[in-house]
Structure formats: C-alpha cells, structure tokens
Amino acid sequence: MTTTEPEGSYVSETVWNWGVEFGSAEDGIGSGGGISTSYAIPSWQQGIATVANGASTTMRNLPDVALTADNVDVLAGNGEEFAGVGGTSVARAVVGSVHRAGQSTGGTNGPVGFINPAVYTIGTDGDYTSAFHDITTGNNEWIGSPTQFNAIPGYDLCTGWGTPTGSNMVNALSRPPDALADSAGHGLYVHRPGRRPVQT
C-alpha cells in the first residue's frame, strides 16, 4: 500500500508478489487467487466473468476481497510488538473486524449477516468506489502459473473486488436491498498467502 506519507492518506495498492518484488528466490510467495476445481460458481458470482479477468462462468472464483498482506507491524494485547507480519494472520483479523463492526453497530441499516451476496452487489453497483479500493496493478503469476492472473479494474482473480474501506464498507454491507439475501452457504474467501492460482 502506498500513502502520501507515513500515516498519510491512501494512494494505491498493488498485488502482493514476492517473486516480482525480490526475484526468483521468492517465487511463489504472495497473493493467491484463481478458479476452484471443486466448487461450482455460487449465485452471487454469476455475471462477473469477463475476457479481461479470466474468471469462470461455472466454477467458484477466488478471492472475494483482499487486504494488506505483507509487512504489517502488529501490537498484541499484551503490549508485545511484532514487526513485518503478513498473510492470513493479518488479513483475516482485519476483514473479521469490518464484519464484526457491521454486526455490532449495524452500520446505517441494522446488522449484517452472510455477506457474500452483499459484497458482489456492492461490487456491481454505485457503492463500489466508496466501499472498496480497487487494486489495478500487479499480478499473482509465478513459475507454476506464468500467465495467470493480472489485477485489472473491477473484479479480478488476484484481489477480488479490492480492499474494504472501513466505515463506508460497513454501511454498504448493512443496507437492506433484497439482492443481499442468498442461502447458498459458501463463506467469504479472503485471500490466503501461498495459495496459487488454479485454472480449470
């Protein structure tokens, strides 16, 4: 993530890929994403596949969203500091906090529940640019998948819809449109480091 200065305003983000950042010795460490070989496409992902993003029209596309995944300083509850933490241990806690904020405060329209349909509704409507930072640079290519996948505007198989923007996302998730209800039962997939793209 790039900011205007330390603790400054958001500027942009790029896909996490140590192979690009540090060279071939770190190839394969970074962002995951791709197409499931096991799970059929859920109803809320219908219509997101394009030639540009390479998503599937029949199988589950991953990820749904992304978060800062590398070089994060963490201050634990006991005061212990951990520098340079990354991966799921950071990202999952952050997305869980955004979801929990929606559950406890209810945003502007009451508590949220299963959020996947809402995430995709937000991604395809007017709330997208206020609820997400769209990540449009970088890729999750590696030696085992040298051409898949690239970040592009909108949904992609590197960062999903991008990173949630905090309170704007909580408010967008808690709005009441009928399209936000789905009983398919697939959980929110948050980008897990070390997972490589799979193409069916």
Tab-separated table of N, CA, C and O in Angstrom, residues 48 50 52-53 63-65 120 122-124 128-129 132-137 150-163:
chain	number	residue	atom	x	y	z
A	48	ILE	N	-19.879	-12.096	-13.334
A	48	ILE	CA	-18.633	-11.336	-13.110
A	48	ILE	C	-17.517	-11.724	-14.075
A	48	ILE	O	-16.529	-11.032	-14.191
A	50	THR	N	-15.298	-12.045	-17.223
A	50	THR	CA	-15.028	-11.299	-18.460
A	50	THR	C	-13.779	-11.886	-19.102
A	50	THR	O	-13.015	-12.611	-18.456
A	52	ALA	N	-11.240	-10.146	-19.838
A	52	ALA	CA	-10.129	-9.459	-19.174
A	52	ALA	C	-9.755	-10.086	-17.839
A	52	ALA	O	-8.574	-10.234	-17.526
A	53	ASN	N	-10.743	-10.478	-17.009
A	53	ASN	CA	-10.388	-11.006	-15.689
A	53	ASN	C	-10.158	-12.516	-15.689
A	53	ASN	O	-9.619	-13.053	-14.730
A	63	PRO	N	-10.146	-14.562	-5.146
A	63	PRO	CA	-10.813	-14.342	-3.869
A	63	PRO	C	-12.036	-13.435	-4.026
A	63	PRO	O	-12.313	-12.952	-5.123
A	64	ASP	N	-12.730	-13.182	-2.922
A	64	ASP	CA	-13.827	-12.215	-2.903
A	64	ASP	C	-13.275	-10.812	-2.668
A	64	ASP	O	-13.682	-9.863	-3.310
A	65	VAL	N	-12.382	-10.681	-1.705
A	65	VAL	CA	-11.760	-9.404	-1.349
A	65	VAL	C	-10.293	-9.644	-1.026
A	65	VAL	O	-9.856	-10.782	-0.910
A	120	TYR	N	-20.800	-8.805	-3.577
A	120	TYR	CA	-20.910	-8.793	-5.042
A	120	TYR	C	-21.926	-7.769	-5.538
A	120	TYR	O	-21.729	-7.170	-6.596
A	122	ILE	N	-22.476	-4.895	-4.004
A	122	ILE	CA	-21.726	-3.640	-3.851
A	122	ILE	C	-20.715	-3.491	-4.990
A	122	ILE	O	-20.518	-2.405	-5.535
A	123	GLY	N	-20.058	-4.597	-5.360
A	123	GLY	CA	-19.070	-4.562	-6.429
A	123	GLY	C	-19.625	-4.204	-7.792
A	123	GLY	O	-18.882	-3.754	-8.668
A	124	THR	N	-20.919	-4.391	-7.970
A	124	THR	CA	-21.516	-4.122	-9.287
A	124	THR	C	-22.459	-2.931	-9.288
A	124	THR	O	-23.171	-2.712	-10.254
A	128	TYR	N	-19.577	0.802	-5.143
A	128	TYR	CA	-18.272	0.149	-5.295
A	128	TYR	C	-17.100	1.069	-4.976
A	128	TYR	O	-16.234	0.720	-4.185
A	129	THR	N	-17.048	2.235	-5.564
A	129	THR	CA	-15.869	3.101	-5.385
A	129	THR	C	-15.766	3.697	-3.985
A	129	THR	O	-14.681	4.085	-3.574
A	132	PHE	N	-14.825	0.072	-1.652
A	132	PHE	CA	-13.595	-0.666	-1.942
A	132	PHE	C	-12.531	0.236	-2.542
A	132	PHE	O	-12.839	1.162	-3.284
A	133	HIS	N	-11.267	-0.102	-2.245
A	133	HIS	CA	-10.137	0.426	-3.007
A	133	HIS	C	-9.872	-0.615	-4.086
A	133	HIS	O	-9.507	-1.756	-3.774
A	134	ASP	N	-10.070	-0.254	-5.337
A	134	ASP	CA	-9.839	-1.168	-6.450
A	134	ASP	C	-8.335	-1.272	-6.701
A	134	ASP	O	-7.653	-0.266	-6.892
A	135	ILE	N	-7.800	-2.484	-6.679
A	135	ILE	CA	-6.372	-2.708	-6.917
A	135	ILE	C	-6.201	-3.092	-8.382
A	135	ILE	O	-6.736	-4.112	-8.820
A	136	THR	N	-5.472	-2.277	-9.129
A	136	THR	CA	-5.389	-2.460	-10.580
A	136	THR	C	-3.974	-2.699	-11.086
A	136	THR	O	-3.759	-2.732	-12.302
A	137	THR	N	-3.010	-2.870	-10.199
A	137	THR	CA	-1.635	-3.123	-10.633
A	137	THR	C	-1.100	-4.382	-9.982
A	137	THR	O	-1.461	-4.723	-8.858
A	150	ASN	N	-3.732	-11.256	-13.662
A	150	ASN	CA	-3.356	-9.853	-13.524
A	150	ASN	C	-4.464	-9.066	-12.844
A	150	ASN	O	-5.644	-9.349	-13.045
A	151	ALA	N	-4.065	-8.077	-12.054
A	151	ALA	CA	-5.041	-7.151	-11.480
A	151	ALA	C	-5.553	-6.253	-12.595
A	151	ALA	O	-4.784	-5.824	-13.462
A	152	ILE	N	-6.843	-5.999	-12.594
A	152	ILE	CA	-7.486	-5.128	-13.578
A	152	ILE	C	-8.546	-4.302	-12.853
A	152	ILE	O	-8.909	-4.622	-11.723
A	153	PRO	N	-9.080	-3.254	-13.477
A	153	PRO	CA	-10.173	-2.519	-12.838
A	153	PRO	C	-11.394	-3.420	-12.601
A	153	PRO	O	-11.735	-4.249	-13.441
A	154	GLY	N	-12.006	-3.279	-11.443
A	154	GLY	CA	-13.153	-4.110	-11.082
A	154	GLY	C	-12.701	-5.441	-10.505
A	154	GLY	O	-11.601	-5.575	-9.970
A	155	TYR	N	-13.544	-6.464	-10.624
A	155	TYR	CA	-13.235	-7.777	-10.064
A	155	TYR	C	-12.086	-8.437	-10.824
A	155	TYR	O	-12.046	-8.411	-12.048
A	156	ASP	N	-11.139	-9.043	-10.082
A	156	ASP	CA	-10.082	-9.828	-10.710
A	156	ASP	C	-9.706	-11.006	-9.818
A	156	ASP	O	-10.128	-11.092	-8.667
A	157	LEU	N	-8.933	-11.932	-10.371
A	157	LEU	CA	-8.559	-13.155	-9.675
A	157	LEU	C	-7.265	-13.010	-8.863
A	157	LEU	O	-6.677	-14.007	-8.466
A	158	CYS	N	-6.850	-11.780	-8.617
A	158	CYS	CA	-5.721	-11.500	-7.711
A	158	CYS	C	-6.223	-10.921	-6.406
A	158	CYS	O	-5.759	-11.307	-5.329
A	159	THR	N	-7.156	-9.964	-6.494
A	159	THR	CA	-7.594	-9.213	-5.313
A	159	THR	C	-9.103	-9.160	-5.160
A	159	THR	O	-9.608	-8.414	-4.332
A	160	GLY	N	-9.837	-9.943	-5.939
A	160	GLY	CA	-11.298	-9.880	-5.876
A	160	GLY	C	-11.762	-8.474	-6.222
A	160	GLY	O	-11.348	-7.903	-7.218
A	161	TRP	N	-12.618	-7.915	-5.362
A	161	TRP	CA	-13.115	-6.541	-5.563
A	161	TRP	C	-12.133	-5.497	-5.043
A	161	TRP	O	-12.332	-4.309	-5.229
A	162	GLY	N	-11.080	-5.909	-4.332
A	162	GLY	CA	-10.120	-4.973	-3.756
A	162	GLY	C	-10.187	-5.006	-2.246
A	162	GLY	O	-10.624	-5.989	-1.649
A	163	THR	N	-9.755	-3.913	-1.613
A	163	THR	CA	-9.739	-3.851	-0.148
A	163	THR	C	-10.899	-3.009	0.371
A	163	THR	O	-11.196	-1.950	-0.175
